[in-house]
Amino acid sequence: LESAFETASRTDLEARRFERAVRAAGQPELLLRAVEMRLASESDPARLAELRADRARALAHVGRREEALDAWIAVLEGSPASAAAHDDVRALARETGRSDRYAAALRAMAGRAGGEEGAGLLLRLGDVYQDDLRDLQRAAETYAAAEPALAGDALLAALRSLARLGAETGDAGLQT
């Protein structure tokens, strides 16, 4: 087994082959170990982001869900515009009952990003408040805070979210 890990660590192609074989064999602990070995030796930022996402998935698969959530949040901090990563972290946050952790990360990332990117993160945060945490007041405040920095489709999404929230709470002012 150690020689297989050593061989896999020599080249990216060998590492990918090894990881595919480990996945096919249903060995998530070995997959996690292989991904962590590659992470330790990788320097390319794009590959690092992919490997961090692979590590988060592997951690979740082996039942280390709190660590997986932290790993996914680290992935998001490096790629806050990744819709796929947001979907994965939000689903895991819901499953673990830690939507508050995802909300805190979104709030921090939105504050650092500012502008349209920050506003997009605020829209996601509003959705988490509304749908996952059922904090309708904070959802309304968050959508409203995002609105000034948005234009086009993103602005329409914010207005639809506010209208949906208004319909849910019976607040006619939010629906207009």
PDB file of C-alpha atoms in Angstrom:
ATOM      1  CA  LEU A   1       0.000   0.000   0.000  1.00  0.00           C
ATOM      2  CA  GLU A   2       2.785   2.423   0.859  1.00  0.00           C
ATOM      3  CA  SER A   3       4.441   1.815  -2.516  1.00  0.00           C
ATOM      4  CA  ALA A   4       1.119   2.595  -4.214  1.00  0.00           C
ATOM      5  CA  PHE A   5       0.957   5.906  -2.348  1.00  0.00           C
ATOM      6  CA  GLU A   6       4.559   6.641  -3.287  1.00  0.00           C
ATOM      7  CA  THR A   7       3.918   5.876  -6.953  1.00  0.00           C
ATOM      8  CA  ALA A   8       0.768   7.975  -6.921  1.00  0.00           C
ATOM      9  CA  SER A   9       2.625  10.938  -5.493  1.00  0.00           C
ATOM     10  CA  ARG A  10       5.159  11.060  -8.358  1.00  0.00           C
ATOM     11  CA  THR A  11       2.950  12.576 -11.039  1.00  0.00           C
ATOM     12  CA  ASP A  12      -0.454  14.151 -11.312  1.00  0.00           C
ATOM     13  CA  LEU A  13      -1.541  11.475 -13.789  1.00  0.00           C
ATOM     14  CA  GLU A  14      -0.541   8.647 -11.443  1.00  0.00           C
ATOM     15  CA  ALA A  15      -2.240  10.395  -8.529  1.00  0.00           C
ATOM     16  CA  ARG A  16      -5.491  10.714 -10.465  1.00  0.00           C
ATOM     17  CA  ARG A  17      -5.349   7.054 -11.497  1.00  0.00           C
ATOM     18  CA  PHE A  18      -4.757   6.000  -7.924  1.00  0.00           C
ATOM     19  CA  GLU A  19      -7.612   8.160  -6.632  1.00  0.00           C
ATOM     20  CA  ARG A  20      -9.988   6.741  -9.266  1.00  0.00           C
ATOM     21  CA  ALA A  21      -9.007   3.205  -8.254  1.00  0.00           C
ATOM     22  CA  VAL A  22      -9.501   3.984  -4.562  1.00  0.00           C
ATOM     23  CA  ARG A  23     -12.917   5.544  -5.287  1.00  0.00           C
ATOM     24  CA  ALA A  24     -13.945   2.532  -7.364  1.00  0.00           C
ATOM     25  CA  ALA A  25     -12.833   0.212  -4.557  1.00  0.00           C
ATOM     26  CA  GLY A  26     -15.003   2.123  -2.071  1.00  0.00           C
ATOM     27  CA  GLN A  27     -12.112   3.115   0.200  1.00  0.00           C
ATOM     28  CA  PRO A  28     -12.939   6.668   1.353  1.00  0.00           C
ATOM     29  CA  GLU A  29     -10.282   6.739   4.115  1.00  0.00           C
ATOM     30  CA  LEU A  30      -7.588   5.875   1.569  1.00  0.00           C
ATOM     31  CA  LEU A  31      -8.966   8.488  -0.803  1.00  0.00           C
ATOM     32  CA  LEU A  32      -8.793  11.105   1.930  1.00  0.00           C
ATOM     33  CA  ARG A  33      -5.200  10.138   2.665  1.00  0.00           C
ATOM     34  CA  ALA A  34      -4.269  10.327  -1.033  1.00  0.00           C
ATOM     35  CA  VAL A  35      -5.887  13.747  -1.438  1.00  0.00           C
ATOM     36  CA  GLU A  36      -4.151  15.057   1.674  1.00  0.00           C
ATOM     37  CA  MET A  37      -0.794  13.833   0.352  1.00  0.00           C
ATOM     38  CA  ARG A  38      -1.368  15.677  -2.915  1.00  0.00           C
ATOM     39  CA  LEU A  39      -2.440  18.817  -1.076  1.00  0.00           C
ATOM     40  CA  ALA A  40       0.824  18.817   0.836  1.00  0.00           C
ATOM     41  CA  SER A  41       2.876  18.822  -2.355  1.00  0.00           C
ATOM     42  CA  GLU A  42       0.741  20.959  -4.704  1.00  0.00           C
ATOM     43  CA  SER A  43       1.621  24.584  -5.414  1.00  0.00           C
ATOM     44  CA  ASP A  44      -0.622  25.460  -8.376  1.00  0.00           C
ATOM     45  CA  PRO A  45      -3.506  27.620  -7.055  1.00  0.00           C
ATOM     46  CA  ALA A  46      -6.102  26.134  -9.423  1.00  0.00           C
ATOM     47  CA  ARG A  47      -5.156  22.559  -8.514  1.00  0.00           C
ATOM     48  CA  LEU A  48      -5.082  23.490  -4.816  1.00  0.00           C
ATOM     49  CA  ALA A  49      -8.677  24.701  -5.035  1.00  0.00           C
ATOM     50  CA  GLU A  50      -9.755  21.438  -6.704  1.00  0.00           C
ATOM     51  CA  LEU A  51      -7.890  19.350  -4.148  1.00  0.00           C
ATOM     52  CA  ARG A  52      -9.391  21.300  -1.253  1.00  0.00           C
ATOM     53  CA  ALA A  53     -12.863  20.568  -2.644  1.00  0.00           C
ATOM     54  CA  ASP A  54     -11.910  16.888  -3.072  1.00  0.00           C
ATOM     55  CA  ARG A  55     -10.731  16.839   0.543  1.00  0.00           C
ATOM     56  CA  ALA A  56     -13.995  18.388   1.757  1.00  0.00           C
ATOM     57  CA  ARG A  57     -15.998  15.755  -0.142  1.00  0.00           C
ATOM     58  CA  ALA A  58     -13.803  12.956   1.215  1.00  0.00           C
ATOM     59  CA  LEU A  59     -14.146  14.227   4.787  1.00  0.00           C
ATOM     60  CA  ALA A  60     -17.929  14.265   4.452  1.00  0.00           C
ATOM     61  CA  HIS A  61     -17.880  10.786   2.938  1.00  0.00           C
ATOM     62  CA  VAL A  62     -15.965   9.319   5.885  1.00  0.00           C
ATOM     63  CA  GLY A  63     -18.365  10.932   8.339  1.00  0.00           C
ATOM     64  CA  ARG A  64     -16.129  13.757   9.520  1.00  0.00           C
ATOM     65  CA  ARG A  65     -18.865  16.252   8.725  1.00  0.00           C
ATOM     66  CA  GLU A  66     -17.808  19.150  10.984  1.00  0.00           C
ATOM     67  CA  GLU A  67     -14.312  19.030   9.472  1.00  0.00           C
ATOM     68  CA  ALA A  68     -15.882  18.768   6.031  1.00  0.00           C
ATOM     69  CA  LEU A  69     -17.952  21.879   6.671  1.00  0.00           C
ATOM     70  CA  ASP A  70     -14.842  23.784   7.759  1.00  0.00           C
ATOM     71  CA  ALA A  71     -13.013  22.505   4.674  1.00  0.00           C
ATOM     72  CA  TRP A  72     -15.870  23.597   2.385  1.00  0.00           C
ATOM     73  CA  ILE A  73     -15.897  27.041   3.965  1.00  0.00           C
ATOM     74  CA  ALA A  74     -12.149  27.303   3.301  1.00  0.00           C
ATOM     75  CA  VAL A  75     -12.844  26.370  -0.332  1.00  0.00           C
ATOM     76  CA  LEU A  76     -15.449  29.141  -0.517  1.00  0.00           C
ATOM     77  CA  GLU A  77     -13.109  31.696   0.971  1.00  0.00           C
ATOM     78  CA  GLY A  78     -10.713  30.976  -1.884  1.00  0.00           C
ATOM     79  CA  SER A  79     -13.466  30.894  -4.539  1.00  0.00           C
ATOM     80  CA  PRO A  80     -16.436  32.909  -3.261  1.00  0.00           C
ATOM     81  CA  ALA A  81     -18.069  32.981  -6.710  1.00  0.00           C
ATOM     82  CA  SER A  82     -18.226  29.182  -7.042  1.00  0.00           C
ATOM     83  CA  ALA A  83     -21.920  28.306  -7.191  1.00  0.00           C
ATOM     84  CA  ALA A  84     -21.157  24.580  -6.969  1.00  0.00           C
ATOM     85  CA  ALA A  85     -19.122  25.050  -3.791  1.00  0.00           C
ATOM     86  CA  HIS A  86     -21.917  27.157  -2.267  1.00  0.00           C
ATOM     87  CA  ASP A  87     -24.433  24.440  -3.078  1.00  0.00           C
ATOM     88  CA  ASP A  88     -22.240  21.779  -1.452  1.00  0.00           C
ATOM     89  CA  VAL A  89     -21.470  23.761   1.691  1.00  0.00           C
ATOM     90  CA  ARG A  90     -25.086  24.850   2.126  1.00  0.00           C
ATOM     91  CA  ALA A  91     -26.340  21.275   1.799  1.00  0.00           C
ATOM     92  CA  LEU A  92     -23.780  20.058   4.326  1.00  0.00           C
ATOM     93  CA  ALA A  93     -24.580  22.940   6.683  1.00  0.00           C
ATOM     94  CA  ARG A  94     -28.258  21.983   6.564  1.00  0.00           C
ATOM     95  CA  GLU A  95     -27.500  18.290   7.154  1.00  0.00           C
ATOM     96  CA  THR A  96     -25.292  19.045  10.152  1.00  0.00           C
ATOM     97  CA  GLY A  97     -27.605  21.693  11.594  1.00  0.00           C
ATOM     98  CA  ARG A  98     -24.852  24.274  11.160  1.00  0.00           C
ATOM     99  CA  SER A  99     -26.449  26.761   8.790  1.00  0.00           C
ATOM    100  CA  ASP A 100     -25.402  29.396  11.314  1.00  0.00           C
ATOM    101  CA  ARG A 101     -21.764  28.550  10.536  1.00  0.00           C
ATOM    102  CA  TYR A 102     -22.351  28.973   6.799  1.00  0.00           C
ATOM    103  CA  ALA A 103     -24.213  32.245   7.461  1.00  0.00           C
ATOM    104  CA  ALA A 104     -21.296  33.597   9.507  1.00  0.00           C
ATOM    105  CA  ALA A 105     -18.865  32.693   6.726  1.00  0.00           C
ATOM    106  CA  LEU A 106     -21.074  34.364   4.100  1.00  0.00           C
ATOM    107  CA  ARG A 107     -21.366  37.497   6.231  1.00  0.00           C
ATOM    108  CA  ALA A 108     -17.584  37.698   6.630  1.00  0.00           C
ATOM    109  CA  MET A 109     -16.895  37.056   2.926  1.00  0.00           C
ATOM    110  CA  ALA A 110     -19.487  39.654   1.867  1.00  0.00           C
ATOM    111  CA  GLY A 111     -17.879  42.210   4.163  1.00  0.00           C
ATOM    112  CA  ARG A 112     -14.446  41.573   2.675  1.00  0.00           C
ATOM    113  CA  ALA A 113     -15.641  41.473  -0.924  1.00  0.00           C
ATOM    114  CA  GLY A 114     -17.876  44.529  -1.111  1.00  0.00           C
ATOM    115  CA  GLY A 115     -19.402  45.735  -4.374  1.00  0.00           C
ATOM    116  CA  GLU A 116     -21.354  43.434  -6.637  1.00  0.00           C
ATOM    117  CA  GLU A 117     -19.541  40.301  -5.433  1.00  0.00           C
ATOM    118  CA  GLY A 118     -20.336  41.171  -1.834  1.00  0.00           C
ATOM    119  CA  ALA A 119     -23.944  41.868  -2.766  1.00  0.00           C
ATOM    120  CA  GLY A 120     -24.196  38.450  -4.424  1.00  0.00           C
ATOM    121  CA  LEU A 121     -22.927  36.872  -1.223  1.00  0.00           C
ATOM    122  CA  LEU A 122     -25.508  38.870   0.722  1.00  0.00           C
ATOM    123  CA  LEU A 123     -28.239  37.431  -1.516  1.00  0.00           C
ATOM    124  CA  ARG A 124     -27.037  33.943  -0.626  1.00  0.00           C
ATOM    125  CA  LEU A 125     -26.949  34.944   3.036  1.00  0.00           C
ATOM    126  CA  GLY A 126     -30.511  36.246   2.826  1.00  0.00           C
ATOM    127  CA  ASP A 127     -31.611  32.899   1.394  1.00  0.00           C
ATOM    128  CA  VAL A 128     -29.909  31.085   4.276  1.00  0.00           C
ATOM    129  CA  TYR A 129     -31.594  33.345   6.819  1.00  0.00           C
ATOM    130  CA  GLN A 130     -34.983  32.927   5.157  1.00  0.00           C
ATOM    131  CA  ASP A 131     -35.019  29.261   4.212  1.00  0.00           C
ATOM    132  CA  ASP A 132     -32.560  27.538   6.532  1.00  0.00           C
ATOM    133  CA  LEU A 133     -32.517  29.588   9.739  1.00  0.00           C
ATOM    134  CA  ARG A 134     -36.071  30.970   9.436  1.00  0.00           C
ATOM    135  CA  ASP A 135     -34.891  34.406  10.571  1.00  0.00           C
ATOM    136  CA  LEU A 136     -37.169  36.461   8.351  1.00  0.00           C
ATOM    137  CA  GLN A 137     -36.199  39.837   9.818  1.00  0.00           C
ATOM    138  CA  ARG A 138     -32.504  39.286   9.139  1.00  0.00           C
ATOM    139  CA  ALA A 139     -33.350  37.949   5.686  1.00  0.00           C
ATOM    140  CA  ALA A 140     -35.226  41.144   4.826  1.00  0.00           C
ATOM    141  CA  GLU A 141     -32.396  43.317   6.163  1.00  0.00           C
ATOM    142  CA  THR A 142     -29.822  41.317   4.228  1.00  0.00           C
ATOM    143  CA  TYR A 143     -31.708  41.454   0.928  1.00  0.00           C
ATOM    144  CA  ALA A 144     -32.208  45.189   1.379  1.00  0.00           C
ATOM    145  CA  ALA A 145     -28.503  45.684   2.112  1.00  0.00           C
ATOM    146  CA  ALA A 146     -27.586  43.863  -1.098  1.00  0.00           C
ATOM    147  CA  GLU A 147     -29.955  45.817  -3.332  1.00  0.00           C
ATOM    148  CA  PRO A 148     -27.971  49.090  -3.820  1.00  0.00           C
ATOM    149  CA  ALA A 149     -24.908  47.293  -5.234  1.00  0.00           C
ATOM    150  CA  LEU A 150     -26.859  45.178  -7.705  1.00  0.00           C
ATOM    151  CA  ALA A 151     -27.931  45.643 -11.293  1.00  0.00           C
ATOM    152  CA  GLY A 152     -29.582  43.554 -13.988  1.00  0.00           C
ATOM    153  CA  ASP A 153     -30.395  39.931 -13.166  1.00  0.00           C
ATOM    154  CA  ALA A 154     -28.851  40.132  -9.708  1.00  0.00           C
ATOM    155  CA  LEU A 155     -31.082  43.090  -8.823  1.00  0.00           C
ATOM    156  CA  LEU A 156     -34.113  41.188 -10.091  1.00  0.00           C
ATOM    157  CA  ALA A 157     -33.114  38.226  -7.915  1.00  0.00           C
ATOM    158  CA  ALA A 158     -32.922  40.496  -4.858  1.00  0.00           C
ATOM    159  CA  LEU A 159     -36.294  42.053  -5.601  1.00  0.00           C
ATOM    160  CA  ARG A 160     -37.870  38.621  -6.124  1.00  0.00           C
ATOM    161  CA  SER A 161     -36.394  37.460  -2.811  1.00  0.00           C
ATOM    162  CA  LEU A 162     -37.840  40.471  -1.034  1.00  0.00           C
ATOM    163  CA  ALA A 163     -41.241  39.897  -2.667  1.00  0.00           C
ATOM    164  CA  ARG A 164     -41.154  36.210  -1.705  1.00  0.00           C
ATOM    165  CA  LEU A 165     -40.297  37.191   1.855  1.00  0.00           C
ATOM    166  CA  GLY A 166     -43.090  39.768   1.855  1.00  0.00           C
ATOM    167  CA  ALA A 167     -45.575  37.128   0.710  1.00  0.00           C
ATOM    168  CA  GLU A 168     -44.386  34.771   3.423  1.00  0.00           C
ATOM    169  CA  THR A 169     -44.655  37.367   6.189  1.00  0.00           C
ATOM    170  CA  GLY A 170     -47.677  39.239   4.873  1.00  0.00           C
ATOM    171  CA  ASP A 171     -45.623  42.448   4.560  1.00  0.00           C
ATOM    172  CA  ALA A 172     -47.070  44.219   1.521  1.00  0.00           C
ATOM    173  CA  GLY A 173     -44.239  46.765   1.618  1.00  0.00           C
ATOM    174  CA  LEU A 174     -41.709  44.067   0.745  1.00  0.00           C
ATOM    175  CA  GLN A 175     -43.814  42.840  -2.137  1.00  0.00           C
ATOM    176  CA  THR A 176     -43.616  46.100  -4.098  1.00  0.00           C
TER     177      THR A 176
END
